[in-house]
Amino acid sequence: MVAAFDGWNDACQSAMNVVRHLVSKYRSLEVGHISRDGFYDFQAARPMQCTIQGTRHILWPQTAFYDITISPDVHILAQLGPEPNYHWMEYCQESLHFAKQYDVDELVTLGSMFAETPHSRPLPLDMSRDGKAWDTDSEYSGPIGIPHVLDAMAVDEGYRTDAIWVSVPQYLGSDPCPQATVDLLAALSKVVGVDLSPMELAGKAAQWHARGDVMVRNNADMAQYVEQLEHDYDMKESARKIASQGTPEVEQLVQEAEAYLRELP
């Protein structure tokens, strides 16, 4: 089962767009939903009104489940909806009830967050399995959302779980970030064991990078800020590489970092 939630857990709707892409690309069937009653504050997640062929319809916030046929041997039960406002434990129990009904053996939660990261470098990915971060240096402590709670409850119920989070540049605003969706899909492909690479999203990702380049070129303050982010990013990547090569190289990195800090005003 692959779960993505709108709201605080999904900067630029990068995770939601993963599920939307899968639903549009593969044969998909909506197989159920979690009732809106009791889970949502309608002043925070307001219902929407639309008119179809002269008839008014009210669309209430709710979670939908889709059976997506990736291949004859691989099905994904996708969970898509707004993060609930109330009764998280009960909500997660209902989610896992759907997982049990469809013989799910692994749960994957997707999320994205704003961060101080440059658009001109690979977007950082944080991944965990069964609640344990792949990179111990990226262990998270702080406020959490419904994906973390669902992941923890699934582990307690005996499911194998993966959590995949991507960081997106905060300075580019909340417009969709196709590159983040592409990166989440690539990571999900490794978990599922099937190539889900979205060729049609590659062009949109390139356009996103180009828009970022234009914004930086036209704003001197932003250009300086991004240059600092790039430097910090490169330093961290260099540290990761050097740390695995031995003590002399680590000492050299420390000396370079100290020299850099001495040059700061």
mmCIF file of C-alpha atoms in Angstrom, residues 19-251:
data_model
loop_
_atom_site.group_PDB
_atom_site.id
_atom_site.type_symbol
_atom_site.label_atom_id
_atom_site.label_comp_id
_atom_site.label_asym_id
_atom_site.label_seq_id
_atom_site.Cartn_x
_atom_site.Cartn_y
_atom_site.Cartn_z
ATOM 1 C CA VAL A 19 -0.316 8.673 -6.549
ATOM 2 C CA ARG A 20 -2.150 10.831 -9.089
ATOM 3 C CA HIS A 21 0.451 9.863 -11.680
ATOM 4 C CA LEU A 22 0.053 6.154 -10.927
ATOM 5 C CA VAL A 23 -3.741 6.392 -11.045
ATOM 6 C CA SER A 24 -3.630 8.129 -14.440
ATOM 7 C CA LYS A 25 -0.909 5.935 -15.982
ATOM 8 C CA TYR A 26 -2.060 2.441 -14.947
ATOM 9 C CA ARG A 27 -5.385 0.668 -14.833
ATOM 10 C CA SER A 28 -6.942 1.894 -11.594
ATOM 11 C CA LEU A 29 -10.177 1.256 -9.772
ATOM 12 C CA GLU A 30 -11.484 3.176 -6.765
ATOM 13 C CA VAL A 31 -12.273 0.478 -4.225
ATOM 14 C CA GLY A 32 -13.305 2.391 -1.122
ATOM 15 C CA HIS A 33 -12.970 5.446 1.043
ATOM 16 C CA ILE A 34 -12.803 6.506 4.659
ATOM 17 C CA SER A 35 -15.905 8.422 5.712
ATOM 18 C CA ARG A 36 -15.507 12.143 6.246
ATOM 19 C CA ASP A 37 -17.590 12.117 9.442
ATOM 20 C CA GLY A 38 -15.581 12.758 12.587
ATOM 21 C CA PHE A 39 -12.154 13.099 10.949
ATOM 22 C CA TYR A 40 -12.211 16.581 9.389
ATOM 23 C CA ASP A 41 -12.688 20.173 10.487
ATOM 24 C CA PHE A 42 -14.624 21.599 7.561
ATOM 25 C CA GLN A 43 -13.387 25.110 8.343
ATOM 26 C CA ALA A 44 -9.820 23.863 7.790
ATOM 27 C CA ALA A 45 -10.537 21.410 4.962
ATOM 28 C CA ARG A 46 -13.569 22.946 3.331
ATOM 29 C CA PRO A 47 -15.952 21.045 1.048
ATOM 30 C CA MET A 48 -15.959 22.133 -2.589
ATOM 31 C CA GLN A 49 -18.966 22.985 -4.767
ATOM 32 C CA CYS A 50 -19.041 22.271 -8.475
ATOM 33 C CA THR A 51 -21.700 22.217 -11.176
ATOM 34 C CA ILE A 52 -21.847 19.319 -13.622
ATOM 35 C CA GLN A 53 -24.354 19.533 -16.503
ATOM 36 C CA GLY A 54 -26.403 22.095 -14.587
ATOM 37 C CA THR A 55 -26.534 20.058 -11.373
ATOM 38 C CA ARG A 56 -24.818 21.249 -8.214
ATOM 39 C CA HIS A 57 -22.545 18.798 -6.413
ATOM 40 C CA ILE A 58 -20.775 19.169 -3.054
ATOM 41 C CA LEU A 59 -17.460 17.334 -2.724
ATOM 42 C CA TRP A 60 -16.571 16.546 0.872
ATOM 43 C CA PRO A 61 -13.021 15.948 2.113
ATOM 44 C CA GLN A 62 -12.387 12.226 2.274
ATOM 45 C CA THR A 63 -9.735 9.581 1.753
ATOM 46 C CA ALA A 64 -9.977 7.363 -1.317
ATOM 47 C CA PHE A 65 -8.347 3.974 -1.976
ATOM 48 C CA TYR A 66 -7.397 2.785 -5.460
ATOM 49 C CA ASP A 67 -6.418 -0.665 -6.675
ATOM 50 C CA ILE A 68 -3.700 0.067 -9.248
ATOM 51 C CA THR A 69 -2.545 -2.728 -11.569
ATOM 52 C CA ILE A 70 1.158 -2.129 -12.187
ATOM 53 C CA SER A 71 1.683 -5.555 -13.766
ATOM 54 C CA PRO A 72 -0.057 -8.942 -13.629
ATOM 55 C CA ASP A 73 2.020 -9.744 -10.545
ATOM 56 C CA VAL A 74 2.135 -6.329 -8.861
ATOM 57 C CA HIS A 75 -0.813 -4.378 -7.494
ATOM 58 C CA ILE A 76 -0.636 -1.210 -5.438
ATOM 59 C CA LEU A 77 -3.370 -0.208 -3.041
ATOM 60 C CA ALA A 78 -3.041 3.588 -3.060
ATOM 61 C CA GLN A 79 -4.365 5.776 -0.264
ATOM 62 C CA LEU A 80 -4.952 9.428 -1.130
ATOM 63 C CA GLY A 81 -6.592 12.176 0.888
ATOM 64 C CA PRO A 82 -6.231 15.185 3.176
ATOM 65 C CA GLU A 83 -4.522 14.709 6.511
ATOM 66 C CA PRO A 84 -7.344 14.243 9.053
ATOM 67 C CA ASN A 85 -7.879 16.870 11.736
ATOM 68 C CA TYR A 86 -9.165 14.515 14.427
ATOM 69 C CA HIS A 87 -8.982 10.915 15.712
ATOM 70 C CA TRP A 88 -5.695 9.929 14.112
ATOM 71 C CA MET A 89 -5.521 6.553 15.840
ATOM 72 C CA GLU A 90 -8.968 5.533 14.590
ATOM 73 C CA TYR A 91 -8.147 6.857 11.125
ATOM 74 C CA CYS A 92 -4.966 4.768 10.944
ATOM 75 C CA GLN A 93 -6.822 1.710 12.189
ATOM 76 C CA GLU A 94 -9.320 2.093 9.340
ATOM 77 C CA SER A 95 -6.435 2.535 6.894
ATOM 78 C CA LEU A 96 -4.808 -0.683 8.068
ATOM 79 C CA HIS A 97 -8.195 -2.415 7.860
ATOM 80 C CA PHE A 98 -8.176 -1.695 4.125
ATOM 81 C CA ALA A 99 -4.615 -2.990 3.926
ATOM 82 C CA LYS A 100 -5.650 -6.246 5.585
ATOM 83 C CA GLN A 101 -8.644 -6.635 3.264
ATOM 84 C CA TYR A 102 -6.374 -6.427 0.220
ATOM 85 C CA ASP A 103 -3.632 -8.701 1.588
ATOM 86 C CA VAL A 104 -1.081 -5.891 1.751
ATOM 87 C CA ASP A 105 2.298 -7.058 3.034
ATOM 88 C CA GLU A 106 4.174 -3.745 2.834
ATOM 89 C CA LEU A 107 3.207 -0.146 3.525
ATOM 90 C CA VAL A 108 4.983 2.825 1.907
ATOM 91 C CA THR A 109 4.295 6.357 3.109
ATOM 92 C CA LEU A 110 5.342 9.317 0.974
ATOM 93 C CA GLY A 111 5.953 12.902 2.013
ATOM 94 C CA SER A 112 7.717 16.112 1.080
ATOM 95 C CA MET A 113 8.899 19.060 3.147
ATOM 96 C CA PHE A 114 10.237 22.540 2.584
ATOM 97 C CA ALA A 115 13.930 22.894 3.368
ATOM 98 C CA GLU A 116 16.950 25.093 2.806
ATOM 99 C CA THR A 117 18.229 23.157 -0.173
ATOM 100 C CA PRO A 118 19.234 24.471 -3.624
ATOM 101 C CA HIS A 119 17.243 23.600 -6.733
ATOM 102 C CA SER A 120 20.555 23.281 -8.607
ATOM 103 C CA ARG A 121 21.579 20.157 -6.684
ATOM 104 C CA PRO A 122 19.888 16.738 -6.279
ATOM 105 C CA LEU A 123 16.949 17.037 -3.892
ATOM 106 C CA PRO A 124 17.689 15.316 -0.553
ATOM 107 C CA LEU A 125 15.824 12.063 0.118
ATOM 108 C CA ASP A 126 15.269 10.696 3.619
ATOM 109 C CA MET A 127 14.234 7.047 3.815
ATOM 110 C CA SER A 128 13.442 4.679 6.640
ATOM 111 C CA ARG A 129 12.506 1.018 6.857
ATOM 112 C CA ASP A 130 10.389 -0.350 9.677
ATOM 113 C CA GLY A 131 10.764 2.964 11.460
ATOM 114 C CA LYS A 132 14.572 3.054 11.302
ATOM 115 C CA ALA A 133 16.337 5.630 9.133
ATOM 116 C CA TRP A 134 18.651 4.261 6.450
ATOM 117 C CA ASP A 135 21.079 7.069 7.291
ATOM 118 C CA THR A 136 21.482 7.275 11.070
ATOM 119 C CA ASP A 137 22.650 10.880 10.697
ATOM 120 C CA SER A 138 19.195 11.805 9.396
ATOM 121 C CA GLU A 139 17.207 10.445 12.361
ATOM 122 C CA TYR A 140 14.335 12.886 12.908
ATOM 123 C CA SER A 141 13.058 14.290 16.184
ATOM 124 C CA GLY A 142 10.251 16.824 16.193
ATOM 125 C CA PRO A 143 6.609 17.354 15.184
ATOM 126 C CA ILE A 144 5.116 14.614 13.036
ATOM 127 C CA GLY A 145 2.161 14.131 10.739
ATOM 128 C CA ILE A 146 -0.220 11.318 9.896
ATOM 129 C CA PRO A 147 2.338 9.420 7.715
ATOM 130 C CA HIS A 148 4.598 8.887 10.743
ATOM 131 C CA VAL A 149 1.705 7.681 12.891
ATOM 132 C CA LEU A 150 0.465 5.326 10.171
ATOM 133 C CA ASP A 151 3.986 3.976 9.684
ATOM 134 C CA ALA A 152 4.436 3.369 13.426
ATOM 135 C CA MET A 153 1.077 1.623 13.788
ATOM 136 C CA ALA A 154 1.780 -0.532 10.739
ATOM 137 C CA VAL A 155 5.106 -1.634 12.251
ATOM 138 C CA ASP A 156 3.284 -2.562 15.468
ATOM 139 C CA GLU A 157 0.816 -4.606 13.400
ATOM 140 C CA GLY A 158 3.664 -6.564 11.800
ATOM 141 C CA TYR A 159 3.770 -4.887 8.381
ATOM 142 C CA ARG A 160 7.018 -4.173 6.585
ATOM 143 C CA THR A 161 7.161 -0.406 6.086
ATOM 144 C CA ASP A 162 9.107 2.159 4.103
ATOM 145 C CA ALA A 163 8.891 5.925 4.536
ATOM 146 C CA ILE A 164 10.217 8.142 1.745
ATOM 147 C CA TRP A 165 10.524 11.909 2.151
ATOM 148 C CA VAL A 166 11.931 14.460 -0.269
ATOM 149 C CA SER A 167 13.069 18.007 0.552
ATOM 150 C CA VAL A 168 12.094 20.845 -1.799
ATOM 151 C CA PRO A 169 13.561 24.378 -1.957
ATOM 152 C CA GLN A 170 11.524 26.706 0.212
ATOM 153 C CA TYR A 171 12.562 29.813 -1.734
ATOM 154 C CA LEU A 172 10.735 28.652 -4.874
ATOM 155 C CA GLY A 173 7.334 28.752 -3.179
ATOM 156 C CA SER A 174 4.499 26.236 -3.144
ATOM 157 C CA ASP A 175 4.044 25.657 -6.893
ATOM 158 C CA PRO A 176 4.247 21.981 -7.945
ATOM 159 C CA CYS A 177 7.752 20.530 -7.930
ATOM 160 C CA PRO A 178 7.903 17.839 -10.655
ATOM 161 C CA GLN A 179 11.509 16.989 -9.768
ATOM 162 C CA ALA A 180 10.436 15.961 -6.255
ATOM 163 C CA THR A 181 7.691 13.758 -7.702
ATOM 164 C CA VAL A 182 10.185 12.166 -10.112
ATOM 165 C CA ASP A 183 12.593 11.448 -7.240
ATOM 166 C CA LEU A 184 9.849 9.925 -5.080
ATOM 167 C CA LEU A 185 8.761 7.713 -7.982
ATOM 168 C CA ALA A 186 12.356 6.573 -8.534
ATOM 169 C CA ALA A 187 12.691 5.627 -4.858
ATOM 170 C CA LEU A 188 9.298 3.899 -4.914
ATOM 171 C CA SER A 189 10.406 1.929 -7.992
ATOM 172 C CA LYS A 190 13.250 0.406 -5.967
ATOM 173 C CA VAL A 191 10.885 -0.551 -3.155
ATOM 174 C CA VAL A 192 8.271 -2.073 -5.463
ATOM 175 C CA GLY A 193 10.808 -3.698 -7.781
ATOM 176 C CA VAL A 194 9.154 -2.286 -10.907
ATOM 177 C CA ASP A 195 10.325 0.683 -12.968
ATOM 178 C CA LEU A 196 7.769 3.462 -12.458
ATOM 179 C CA SER A 197 9.929 6.100 -14.149
ATOM 180 C CA PRO A 198 7.649 8.837 -15.508
ATOM 181 C CA MET A 199 9.130 9.819 -18.864
ATOM 182 C CA GLU A 200 6.390 12.419 -19.324
ATOM 183 C CA LEU A 201 7.405 14.147 -16.072
ATOM 184 C CA ALA A 202 11.057 14.515 -17.080
ATOM 185 C CA GLY A 203 10.252 17.514 -19.293
ATOM 186 C CA LYS A 204 8.241 19.188 -16.528
ATOM 187 C CA ALA A 205 11.138 18.651 -14.112
ATOM 188 C CA ALA A 206 13.509 20.307 -16.582
ATOM 189 C CA GLN A 207 11.129 23.270 -16.871
ATOM 190 C CA TRP A 208 11.017 23.539 -13.069
ATOM 191 C CA HIS A 209 14.812 23.725 -12.940
ATOM 192 C CA ALA A 210 14.820 26.342 -15.703
ATOM 193 C CA ARG A 211 12.270 28.517 -13.859
ATOM 194 C CA GLY A 212 14.435 28.310 -10.758
ATOM 195 C CA ASP A 213 17.482 29.415 -12.741
ATOM 196 C CA VAL A 214 15.585 32.406 -14.125
ATOM 197 C CA MET A 215 14.372 33.470 -10.679
ATOM 198 C CA VAL A 216 17.901 33.299 -9.284
ATOM 199 C CA ARG A 217 19.405 35.257 -12.198
ATOM 200 C CA ASN A 218 16.844 38.035 -11.780
ATOM 201 C CA ASN A 219 17.239 38.450 -8.022
ATOM 202 C CA ALA A 220 20.673 39.316 -6.635
ATOM 203 C CA ASP A 221 19.716 38.551 -3.018
ATOM 204 C CA MET A 222 18.287 35.189 -3.987
ATOM 205 C CA ALA A 223 21.364 34.419 -6.066
ATOM 206 C CA GLN A 224 23.602 35.049 -3.055
ATOM 207 C CA TYR A 225 21.350 32.917 -0.859
ATOM 208 C CA VAL A 226 21.342 30.023 -3.332
ATOM 209 C CA GLU A 227 25.101 30.249 -3.724
ATOM 210 C CA GLN A 228 25.439 29.769 0.041
ATOM 211 C CA LEU A 229 23.038 26.804 -0.064
ATOM 212 C CA GLU A 230 25.075 25.253 -2.870
ATOM 213 C CA HIS A 231 28.273 25.682 -0.873
ATOM 214 C CA ASP A 232 26.727 24.100 2.234
ATOM 215 C CA TYR A 233 25.317 21.242 0.159
ATOM 216 C CA ASP A 234 28.670 20.564 -1.503
ATOM 217 C CA MET A 235 30.479 20.647 1.844
ATOM 218 C CA LYS A 236 28.104 18.062 3.316
ATOM 219 C CA GLU A 237 28.441 15.788 0.293
ATOM 220 C CA SER A 238 32.219 16.098 0.456
ATOM 221 C CA ALA A 239 32.144 15.249 4.154
ATOM 222 C CA ARG A 240 30.132 12.087 3.499
ATOM 223 C CA LYS A 241 32.606 10.928 0.861
ATOM 224 C CA ILE A 242 35.717 11.773 2.828
ATOM 225 C CA ALA A 243 34.421 10.265 6.082
ATOM 226 C CA SER A 244 34.441 6.835 4.456
ATOM 227 C CA GLN A 245 38.013 7.150 3.166
ATOM 228 C CA GLY A 246 40.043 7.402 6.374
ATOM 229 C CA THR A 247 41.331 9.735 9.085
ATOM 230 C CA PRO A 248 43.798 11.892 7.083
ATOM 231 C CA GLU A 249 41.100 12.903 4.623
ATOM 232 C CA VAL A 250 38.716 13.728 7.480
ATOM 233 C CA GLU A 251 41.329 15.950 9.099
#
